[in-house]
mmCIF file of C-alpha atoms in Angstrom:
data_model
loop_
_atom_site.group_PDB
_atom_site.id
_atom_site.type_symbol
_atom_site.label_atom_id
_atom_site.label_comp_id
_atom_site.label_asym_id
_atom_site.label_seq_id
_atom_site.Cartn_x
_atom_site.Cartn_y
_atom_site.Cartn_z
ATOM 1 C CA UNK A 1 -22.997 14.591 14.311
ATOM 2 C CA UNK A 2 -23.096 17.782 12.284
ATOM 3 C CA UNK A 3 -20.925 17.841 9.165
ATOM 4 C CA UNK A 4 -17.564 19.548 9.594
ATOM 5 C CA UNK A 5 -17.651 23.286 8.785
ATOM 6 C CA UNK A 6 -15.963 24.582 5.666
ATOM 7 C CA UNK A 7 -12.281 25.041 6.444
ATOM 8 C CA UNK A 8 -9.932 27.811 5.412
ATOM 9 C CA UNK A 9 -6.411 26.640 4.564
ATOM 10 C CA UNK A 10 -3.290 28.711 5.112
ATOM 11 C CA UNK A 11 0.036 27.350 3.878
ATOM 12 C CA UNK A 12 3.566 28.050 5.073
ATOM 13 C CA UNK A 13 5.839 26.544 2.381
ATOM 14 C CA UNK A 14 9.010 27.915 3.950
ATOM 15 C CA UNK A 15 8.877 25.364 6.774
ATOM 16 C CA UNK A 16 10.471 21.919 6.561
ATOM 17 C CA UNK A 17 7.105 20.549 5.563
ATOM 18 C CA UNK A 18 4.077 22.253 4.093
ATOM 19 C CA UNK A 19 2.446 23.311 7.328
ATOM 20 C CA UNK A 20 -1.248 23.982 7.147
ATOM 21 C CA UNK A 21 -3.351 25.925 9.593
ATOM 22 C CA UNK A 22 -7.007 25.109 9.238
ATOM 23 C CA UNK A 23 -9.503 27.413 10.824
ATOM 24 C CA UNK A 24 -13.267 27.258 10.954
ATOM 25 C CA UNK A 25 -14.938 30.425 9.675
ATOM 26 C CA UNK A 26 -16.472 31.092 13.088
ATOM 27 C CA UNK A 27 -15.081 32.706 16.221
ATOM 28 C CA UNK A 28 -14.156 29.343 17.686
ATOM 29 C CA UNK A 29 -11.223 29.056 15.279
ATOM 30 C CA UNK A 30 -8.856 26.251 16.195
ATOM 31 C CA UNK A 31 -5.263 25.547 15.235
ATOM 32 C CA UNK A 32 -5.315 22.060 13.729
ATOM 33 C CA UNK A 33 -1.659 21.607 12.917
ATOM 34 C CA UNK A 34 1.355 23.298 14.408
ATOM 35 C CA UNK A 35 4.962 23.354 13.156
ATOM 36 C CA UNK A 36 6.137 20.929 15.893
ATOM 37 C CA UNK A 37 4.224 18.147 14.121
ATOM 38 C CA UNK A 38 6.319 16.306 11.557
ATOM 39 C CA UNK A 39 5.949 13.213 9.409
ATOM 40 C CA UNK A 40 7.718 9.941 10.201
ATOM 41 C CA UNK A 41 11.198 9.384 8.775
ATOM 42 C CA UNK A 42 11.763 6.195 6.772
ATOM 43 C CA UNK A 43 13.286 4.482 9.828
ATOM 44 C CA UNK A 44 10.486 5.616 12.124
ATOM 45 C CA UNK A 45 7.911 4.427 9.597
ATOM 46 C CA UNK A 46 9.437 0.934 9.530
ATOM 47 C CA UNK A 47 9.318 0.767 13.338
ATOM 48 C CA UNK A 48 5.677 1.905 13.418
ATOM 49 C CA UNK A 49 4.785 -0.474 10.580
ATOM 50 C CA UNK A 50 6.282 -3.447 12.436
ATOM 51 C CA UNK A 51 4.160 -2.527 15.445
ATOM 52 C CA UNK A 52 1.123 -2.380 13.156
ATOM 53 C CA UNK A 53 1.855 -5.841 11.732
ATOM 54 C CA UNK A 54 2.207 -7.275 15.231
ATOM 55 C CA UNK A 55 -1.312 -6.151 16.162
ATOM 56 C CA UNK A 56 -3.111 -6.563 12.815
ATOM 57 C CA UNK A 57 -4.316 -9.417 10.614
ATOM 58 C CA UNK A 58 -2.906 -7.867 7.410
ATOM 59 C CA UNK A 59 -0.606 -10.767 6.572
ATOM 60 C CA UNK A 60 -3.265 -13.321 7.544
ATOM 61 C CA UNK A 61 -5.627 -11.496 5.175
ATOM 62 C CA UNK A 62 -3.085 -11.811 2.360
ATOM 63 C CA UNK A 63 -2.574 -15.478 3.245
ATOM 64 C CA UNK A 64 -6.325 -16.068 2.883
ATOM 65 C CA UNK A 65 -6.256 -14.456 -0.564
ATOM 66 C CA UNK A 66 -3.219 -16.565 -1.475
ATOM 67 C CA UNK A 67 -4.991 -19.742 -0.409
ATOM 68 C CA UNK A 68 -8.424 -19.039 -1.925
ATOM 69 C CA UNK A 69 -7.700 -17.127 -5.131
ATOM 70 C CA UNK A 70 -4.029 -17.188 -6.088
ATOM 71 C CA UNK A 71 -3.829 -20.832 -7.273
ATOM 72 C CA UNK A 72 -6.404 -20.132 -10.010
ATOM 73 C CA UNK A 73 -4.724 -16.812 -10.888
ATOM 74 C CA UNK A 74 -1.303 -18.466 -11.105
ATOM 75 C CA UNK A 75 -2.617 -21.409 -13.154
ATOM 76 C CA UNK A 76 -3.301 -19.108 -16.107
ATOM 77 C CA UNK A 77 0.200 -17.629 -16.211
ATOM 78 C CA UNK A 78 3.024 -18.453 -18.606
ATOM 79 C CA UNK A 79 0.908 -19.759 -21.477
ATOM 80 C CA UNK A 80 2.902 -23.005 -21.607
ATOM 81 C CA UNK A 81 6.348 -21.358 -21.548
ATOM 82 C CA UNK A 82 9.323 -23.111 -19.946
ATOM 83 C CA UNK A 83 10.191 -19.965 -17.950
ATOM 84 C CA UNK A 84 7.750 -17.697 -16.109
ATOM 85 C CA UNK A 85 8.959 -14.123 -15.546
ATOM 86 C CA UNK A 86 7.892 -12.403 -12.311
ATOM 87 C CA UNK A 87 8.469 -8.816 -11.167
ATOM 88 C CA UNK A 88 7.909 -7.596 -7.613
ATOM 89 C CA UNK A 89 7.630 -3.812 -7.223
ATOM 90 C CA UNK A 90 8.383 -2.546 -3.710
ATOM 91 C CA UNK A 91 8.846 -6.074 -2.364
ATOM 92 C CA UNK A 92 10.297 -5.137 1.028
ATOM 93 C CA UNK A 93 11.864 -8.069 2.858
ATOM 94 C CA UNK A 94 10.283 -10.656 0.561
ATOM 95 C CA UNK A 95 8.000 -12.715 2.814
ATOM 96 C CA UNK A 96 4.918 -12.161 0.649
ATOM 97 C CA UNK A 97 6.935 -12.574 -2.562
ATOM 98 C CA UNK A 98 8.149 -16.038 -1.612
ATOM 99 C CA UNK A 99 4.657 -17.171 -0.625
ATOM 100 C CA UNK A 100 3.447 -16.284 -4.124
ATOM 101 C CA UNK A 101 6.508 -17.887 -5.752
ATOM 102 C CA UNK A 102 5.665 -21.166 -3.981
ATOM 103 C CA UNK A 103 2.072 -21.000 -5.223
ATOM 104 C CA UNK A 104 3.447 -20.463 -8.731
ATOM 105 C CA UNK A 105 5.763 -23.458 -8.293
ATOM 106 C CA UNK A 106 2.817 -25.624 -7.274
ATOM 107 C CA UNK A 107 0.740 -24.444 -10.250
ATOM 108 C CA UNK A 108 3.574 -25.035 -12.746
ATOM 109 C CA UNK A 109 5.773 -27.933 -11.508
ATOM 110 C CA UNK A 110 9.238 -28.002 -13.052
ATOM 111 C CA UNK A 111 8.906 -24.625 -14.765
ATOM 112 C CA UNK A 112 11.778 -22.170 -14.268
ATOM 113 C CA UNK A 113 10.855 -18.926 -12.516
ATOM 114 C CA UNK A 114 12.817 -15.754 -13.221
ATOM 115 C CA UNK A 115 12.030 -13.458 -10.288
ATOM 116 C CA UNK A 116 13.118 -9.807 -10.404
ATOM 117 C CA UNK A 117 12.685 -7.468 -7.465
ATOM 118 C CA UNK A 118 12.512 -3.676 -7.281
ATOM 119 C CA UNK A 119 13.259 -2.478 -3.740
ATOM 120 C CA UNK A 120 15.141 0.725 -2.829
ATOM 121 C CA UNK A 121 15.820 -0.041 0.860
ATOM 122 C CA UNK A 122 19.230 -1.771 1.235
ATOM 123 C CA UNK A 123 18.270 -3.310 4.596
ATOM 124 C CA UNK A 124 15.160 -4.828 3.028
ATOM 125 C CA UNK A 125 17.180 -6.182 0.101
ATOM 126 C CA UNK A 126 19.661 -7.784 2.519
ATOM 127 C CA UNK A 127 16.848 -9.356 4.555
ATOM 128 C CA UNK A 128 15.201 -10.679 1.369
ATOM 129 C CA UNK A 129 18.471 -12.256 0.195
ATOM 130 C CA UNK A 130 18.948 -13.904 3.579
ATOM 131 C CA UNK A 131 15.405 -15.322 3.387
ATOM 132 C CA UNK A 132 16.206 -16.802 -0.031
ATOM 133 C CA UNK A 133 19.503 -18.267 1.222
ATOM 134 C CA UNK A 134 17.657 -20.065 4.023
ATOM 135 C CA UNK A 135 14.983 -21.531 1.715
ATOM 136 C CA UNK A 136 15.643 -25.103 0.503
ATOM 137 C CA UNK A 137 12.814 -25.210 -2.050
ATOM 138 C CA UNK A 138 13.742 -22.456 -4.524
ATOM 139 C CA UNK A 139 16.172 -24.342 -6.781
ATOM 140 C CA UNK A 140 14.211 -23.569 -9.948
ATOM 141 C CA UNK A 141 13.940 -19.859 -9.111
ATOM 142 C CA UNK A 142 16.482 -17.204 -10.112
ATOM 143 C CA UNK A 143 16.601 -13.843 -8.348
ATOM 144 C CA UNK A 144 17.704 -10.434 -9.583
ATOM 145 C CA UNK A 145 17.453 -7.427 -7.277
ATOM 146 C CA UNK A 146 17.198 -3.849 -8.524
ATOM 147 C CA UNK A 147 17.956 -1.531 -5.590
ATOM 148 C CA UNK A 148 15.848 1.249 -7.084
ATOM 149 C CA UNK A 149 12.535 2.982 -6.561
ATOM 150 C CA UNK A 150 9.744 2.089 -8.985
ATOM 151 C CA UNK A 151 10.225 5.394 -10.825
ATOM 152 C CA UNK A 152 14.021 4.905 -11.031
ATOM 153 C CA UNK A 153 13.481 1.464 -12.558
ATOM 154 C CA UNK A 154 11.017 2.947 -15.061
ATOM 155 C CA UNK A 155 13.524 5.650 -16.005
ATOM 156 C CA UNK A 156 16.314 3.057 -16.384
ATOM 157 C CA UNK A 157 14.173 0.906 -18.698
ATOM 158 C CA UNK A 158 13.236 3.881 -20.858
ATOM 159 C CA UNK A 159 16.837 5.125 -21.075
ATOM 160 C CA UNK A 160 18.146 1.696 -22.083
ATOM 161 C CA UNK A 161 15.331 1.214 -24.581
ATOM 162 C CA UNK A 162 14.921 -2.442 -23.605
ATOM 163 C CA UNK A 163 11.677 -3.413 -21.921
ATOM 164 C CA UNK A 164 11.515 -6.931 -20.557
ATOM 165 C CA UNK A 165 8.049 -8.475 -20.468
ATOM 166 C CA UNK A 166 6.701 -10.259 -17.397
ATOM 167 C CA UNK A 167 4.012 -12.872 -16.890
ATOM 168 C CA UNK A 168 3.202 -11.684 -13.363
ATOM 169 C CA UNK A 169 3.840 -8.313 -11.715
ATOM 170 C CA UNK A 170 2.774 -7.493 -8.174
ATOM 171 C CA UNK A 171 2.578 -4.182 -6.316
ATOM 172 C CA UNK A 172 1.670 -4.907 -2.704
ATOM 173 C CA UNK A 173 0.754 -1.946 -0.495
ATOM 174 C CA UNK A 174 3.276 0.323 -2.233
ATOM 175 C CA UNK A 175 1.359 2.742 -4.465
ATOM 176 C CA UNK A 176 0.878 5.170 -1.555
ATOM 177 C CA UNK A 177 4.485 6.257 -1.970
ATOM 178 C CA UNK A 178 4.947 6.734 -5.711
ATOM 179 C CA UNK A 179 4.847 10.232 -7.151
ATOM 180 C CA UNK A 180 2.592 9.597 -10.150
ATOM 181 C CA UNK A 181 0.155 6.744 -9.556
ATOM 182 C CA UNK A 182 -1.634 6.744 -12.966
ATOM 183 C CA UNK A 183 1.577 6.753 -14.999
ATOM 184 C CA UNK A 184 3.206 4.201 -12.702
ATOM 185 C CA UNK A 185 0.312 1.791 -13.233
ATOM 186 C CA UNK A 186 0.341 2.509 -16.971
ATOM 187 C CA UNK A 187 4.085 1.771 -17.237
ATOM 188 C CA UNK A 188 4.025 -1.494 -15.284
ATOM 189 C CA UNK A 189 0.926 -2.647 -17.131
ATOM 190 C CA UNK A 190 2.896 -2.099 -20.358
ATOM 191 C CA UNK A 191 5.533 -4.490 -18.976
ATOM 192 C CA UNK A 192 3.077 -7.407 -19.023
ATOM 193 C CA UNK A 193 3.522 -10.167 -21.574
ATOM 194 C CA UNK A 194 0.527 -11.661 -23.407
ATOM 195 C CA UNK A 195 -1.794 -13.350 -20.877
ATOM 196 C CA UNK A 196 0.172 -11.693 -18.061
ATOM 197 C CA UNK A 197 -1.425 -10.334 -14.902
ATOM 198 C CA UNK A 198 -0.742 -7.364 -12.633
ATOM 199 C CA UNK A 199 -1.699 -7.700 -8.957
ATOM 200 C CA UNK A 200 -2.266 -4.513 -6.965
ATOM 201 C CA UNK A 201 -3.005 -4.787 -3.242
ATOM 202 C CA UNK A 202 -4.323 -1.588 -1.697
ATOM 203 C CA UNK A 203 -6.532 -0.498 1.189
ATOM 204 C CA UNK A 204 -10.230 -0.964 0.529
ATOM 205 C CA UNK A 205 -12.781 1.842 0.380
ATOM 206 C CA UNK A 206 -14.546 -0.029 3.184
ATOM 207 C CA UNK A 207 -11.520 0.310 5.489
ATOM 208 C CA UNK A 208 -11.339 2.699 8.393
ATOM 209 C CA UNK A 209 -8.443 4.405 6.642
ATOM 210 C CA UNK A 210 -10.773 5.682 3.906
ATOM 211 C CA UNK A 211 -13.006 7.416 6.440
ATOM 212 C CA UNK A 212 -10.109 8.709 8.513
ATOM 213 C CA UNK A 213 -8.182 10.134 5.550
ATOM 214 C CA UNK A 214 -11.257 11.782 4.083
ATOM 215 C CA UNK A 215 -11.885 13.752 7.267
ATOM 216 C CA UNK A 216 -8.445 14.391 8.733
ATOM 217 C CA UNK A 217 -5.655 14.170 6.163
ATOM 218 C CA UNK A 218 -5.614 17.959 5.802
ATOM 219 C CA UNK A 219 -4.744 18.220 9.513
ATOM 220 C CA UNK A 220 -1.610 16.077 9.323
ATOM 221 C CA UNK A 221 1.932 16.678 8.051
ATOM 222 C CA UNK A 222 2.473 15.822 4.415
ATOM 223 C CA UNK A 223 4.542 12.681 3.858
ATOM 224 C CA UNK A 224 7.361 12.233 1.376
ATOM 225 C CA UNK A 225 5.397 11.659 -1.818
ATOM 226 C CA UNK A 226 2.697 10.013 0.269
ATOM 227 C CA UNK A 227 -0.793 9.558 -1.145
ATOM 228 C CA UNK A 228 -3.995 8.948 0.736
ATOM 229 C CA UNK A 229 -5.452 6.470 -1.725
ATOM 230 C CA UNK A 230 -7.808 3.505 -1.518
ATOM 231 C CA UNK A 231 -9.123 1.005 -4.055
ATOM 232 C CA UNK A 232 -11.518 3.335 -5.904
ATOM 233 C CA UNK A 233 -8.586 5.615 -6.738
ATOM 234 C CA UNK A 234 -6.881 2.657 -8.420
ATOM 235 C CA UNK A 235 -9.952 1.364 -10.268
ATOM 236 C CA UNK A 236 -10.594 4.892 -11.571
ATOM 237 C CA UNK A 237 -7.135 4.785 -13.177
ATOM 238 C CA UNK A 238 -7.798 1.317 -14.624
ATOM 239 C CA UNK A 239 -11.112 2.466 -16.063
ATOM 240 C CA UNK A 240 -9.376 5.361 -17.812
ATOM 241 C CA UNK A 241 -6.772 2.947 -19.189
ATOM 242 C CA UNK A 242 -9.580 0.746 -20.499
ATOM 243 C CA UNK A 243 -8.102 -2.480 -19.112
ATOM 244 C CA UNK A 244 -9.853 -5.548 -17.762
ATOM 245 C CA UNK A 245 -9.598 -6.125 -14.002
ATOM 246 C CA UNK A 246 -11.279 -7.878 -11.112
ATOM 247 C CA UNK A 247 -11.420 -6.766 -7.470
ATOM 248 C CA UNK A 248 -11.334 -9.213 -4.556
ATOM 249 C CA UNK A 249 -12.257 -7.815 -1.123
ATOM 250 C CA UNK A 250 -10.829 -9.392 2.022
ATOM 251 C CA UNK A 251 -11.485 -8.307 5.626
ATOM 252 C CA UNK A 252 -8.606 -7.406 7.901
ATOM 253 C CA UNK A 253 -8.492 -5.879 11.374
ATOM 254 C CA UNK A 254 -6.067 -4.016 13.608
ATOM 255 C CA UNK A 255 -6.427 -4.028 17.398
ATOM 256 C CA UNK A 256 -5.970 -0.372 18.395
ATOM 257 C CA UNK A 257 -7.288 -0.626 21.957
ATOM 258 C CA UNK A 258 -4.017 0.711 23.393
ATOM 259 C CA UNK A 259 -4.562 3.978 21.497
ATOM 260 C CA UNK A 260 -7.074 4.898 24.172
ATOM 261 C CA UNK A 261 -4.888 4.060 27.184
ATOM 262 C CA UNK A 262 -3.181 7.208 28.447
ATOM 263 C CA UNK A 263 0.603 6.965 28.305
ATOM 264 C CA UNK A 264 0.681 3.494 26.723
ATOM 265 C CA UNK A 265 3.841 3.256 24.528
ATOM 266 C CA UNK A 266 2.242 0.786 22.078
ATOM 267 C CA UNK A 267 -0.776 3.067 21.782
ATOM 268 C CA UNK A 268 1.469 6.032 21.035
ATOM 269 C CA UNK A 269 3.239 4.048 18.309
ATOM 270 C CA UNK A 270 -0.146 3.066 16.836
ATOM 271 C CA UNK A 271 -1.268 6.691 16.700
ATOM 272 C CA UNK A 272 2.002 7.597 14.965
ATOM 273 C CA UNK A 273 1.306 4.976 12.292
ATOM 274 C CA UNK A 274 -2.338 5.992 11.947
ATOM 275 C CA UNK A 275 -1.420 9.629 11.380
ATOM 276 C CA UNK A 276 2.013 9.291 9.767
ATOM 277 C CA UNK A 277 3.195 11.701 12.468
ATOM 278 C CA UNK A 278 6.097 11.358 14.904
ATOM 279 C CA UNK A 279 4.875 11.518 18.516
ATOM 280 C CA UNK A 280 1.375 12.533 17.447
ATOM 281 C CA UNK A 281 -0.047 12.394 20.985
ATOM 282 C CA UNK A 282 2.757 14.629 22.271
ATOM 283 C CA UNK A 283 2.762 17.233 19.493
ATOM 284 C CA UNK A 284 -0.767 17.483 18.070
ATOM 285 C CA UNK A 285 -3.183 20.108 19.467
ATOM 286 C CA UNK A 286 -5.479 18.713 22.148
ATOM 287 C CA UNK A 287 -8.582 19.332 20.045
ATOM 288 C CA UNK A 288 -7.205 17.332 17.122
ATOM 289 C CA UNK A 289 -6.143 14.460 19.391
ATOM 290 C CA UNK A 290 -9.632 14.243 20.880
ATOM 291 C CA UNK A 291 -11.364 14.466 17.505
ATOM 292 C CA UNK A 292 -9.182 11.738 16.031
ATOM 293 C CA UNK A 293 -9.668 9.395 18.972
ATOM 294 C CA UNK A 294 -13.429 9.952 18.802
ATOM 295 C CA UNK A 295 -13.391 9.270 15.047
ATOM 296 C CA UNK A 296 -11.485 6.023 15.583
ATOM 297 C CA UNK A 297 -14.364 4.720 17.701
ATOM 298 C CA UNK A 298 -17.008 5.422 15.054
ATOM 299 C CA UNK A 299 -18.588 2.456 13.175
ATOM 300 C CA UNK A 300 -17.102 3.559 9.831
ATOM 301 C CA UNK A 301 -13.627 3.117 11.355
ATOM 302 C CA UNK A 302 -13.815 0.412 13.986
ATOM 303 C CA UNK A 303 -15.874 -2.261 15.693
ATOM 304 C CA UNK A 304 -15.773 -3.712 19.202
ATOM 305 C CA UNK A 305 -15.011 -7.362 19.861
ATOM 306 C CA UNK A 306 -14.581 -8.913 23.300
ATOM 307 C CA UNK A 307 -13.991 -5.476 24.792
ATOM 308 C CA UNK A 308 -11.279 -4.639 22.227
ATOM 309 C CA UNK A 309 -11.427 -1.914 19.562
ATOM 310 C CA UNK A 310 -10.674 -3.359 16.114
ATOM 311 C CA UNK A 311 -9.853 -0.860 13.355
ATOM 312 C CA UNK A 312 -10.983 -1.897 9.875
ATOM 313 C CA UNK A 313 -7.928 -2.593 7.728
ATOM 314 C CA UNK A 314 -9.827 -4.263 4.854
ATOM 315 C CA UNK A 315 -7.821 -4.864 1.686
ATOM 316 C CA UNK A 316 -8.655 -4.860 -2.016
ATOM 317 C CA UNK A 317 -6.751 -7.272 -4.238
ATOM 318 C CA UNK A 318 -7.024 -5.992 -7.807
ATOM 319 C CA UNK A 319 -6.020 -8.397 -10.589
ATOM 320 C CA UNK A 320 -5.443 -6.618 -13.907
ATOM 321 C CA UNK A 321 -5.320 -8.454 -17.237
ATOM 322 C CA UNK A 322 -2.706 -7.666 -19.873
ATOM 323 C CA UNK A 323 -5.247 -6.857 -22.547
ATOM 324 C CA UNK A 324 -7.435 -3.796 -22.937
ATOM 325 C CA UNK A 325 -11.169 -3.858 -23.524
ATOM 326 C CA UNK A 326 -10.602 -2.607 -27.077
ATOM 327 C CA UNK A 327 -8.437 -5.648 -27.803
ATOM 328 C CA UNK A 328 -11.065 -7.893 -26.241
ATOM 329 C CA UNK A 329 -13.739 -6.524 -28.551
ATOM 330 C CA UNK A 330 -11.710 -6.841 -31.786
ATOM 331 C CA UNK A 331 -12.839 -9.670 -34.078
ATOM 332 C CA UNK A 332 -10.376 -12.541 -34.380
#
């Protein structure tokens, strides 16, 4: 396939989103995005995300990481303290949080765990609290919820002038939606106590998302503070910060076969999640729909298994140490 021609971008900032018309410099100019395309609302995103989870192995991928790597990671936390402080950033409804809390309990029997949660969505906070209420094995765990965005929590801490230190901070699949990724990582890294660790889970460069975003993100509506970012974007930030980190790669797949069945409701919902666009198949120009569906079948995006089309949803688990390389190199 020939490389895509150089595109000319025209912006219309007066619309309800930053509409972009991309035209090739030849006579066969094509309208890639039209004003009827719009990004998903928060509620629509949750619905599309739940559909994604139902057809993907994302949570199974995280479970594999939890089983194979997290016990060793958790064993080094706390440095012998009687209380281990944990902070979840963008924890959603808490399922993944509680799995990690239980691994921490197993690694440090009898130790108290002070678990704080940053989550702006009130429905998610309510669901998390209900999950905790139903759990019989969390007696040594205290919970504090901050119904704030990550940036609002950062602002609150700076205004109050009191910065609590944490032994373990996790940011699972949430950095796509913060406004300033480098400074967000820098702030939460500064919240680590000595020997603390920061876990960032993000889409891998080897995922189909990386290929899809590289080619087509300019054709889609802009999201609310959304970023098309994969693991290399995070490790670039960590390199600039000069901190020690390790990357674990875990495969994950998403069955998108229904995307190619005309009129299939599940397929339509999948395309909405893939593109971040409400009713993508009904509002996108025909040429863009065809190009995207063709791209989804390419080896850099998907593979075929038992007649099904499996989109690569590979994840990178990045474990960041509390110390910088400069500190590591200083003589004792």
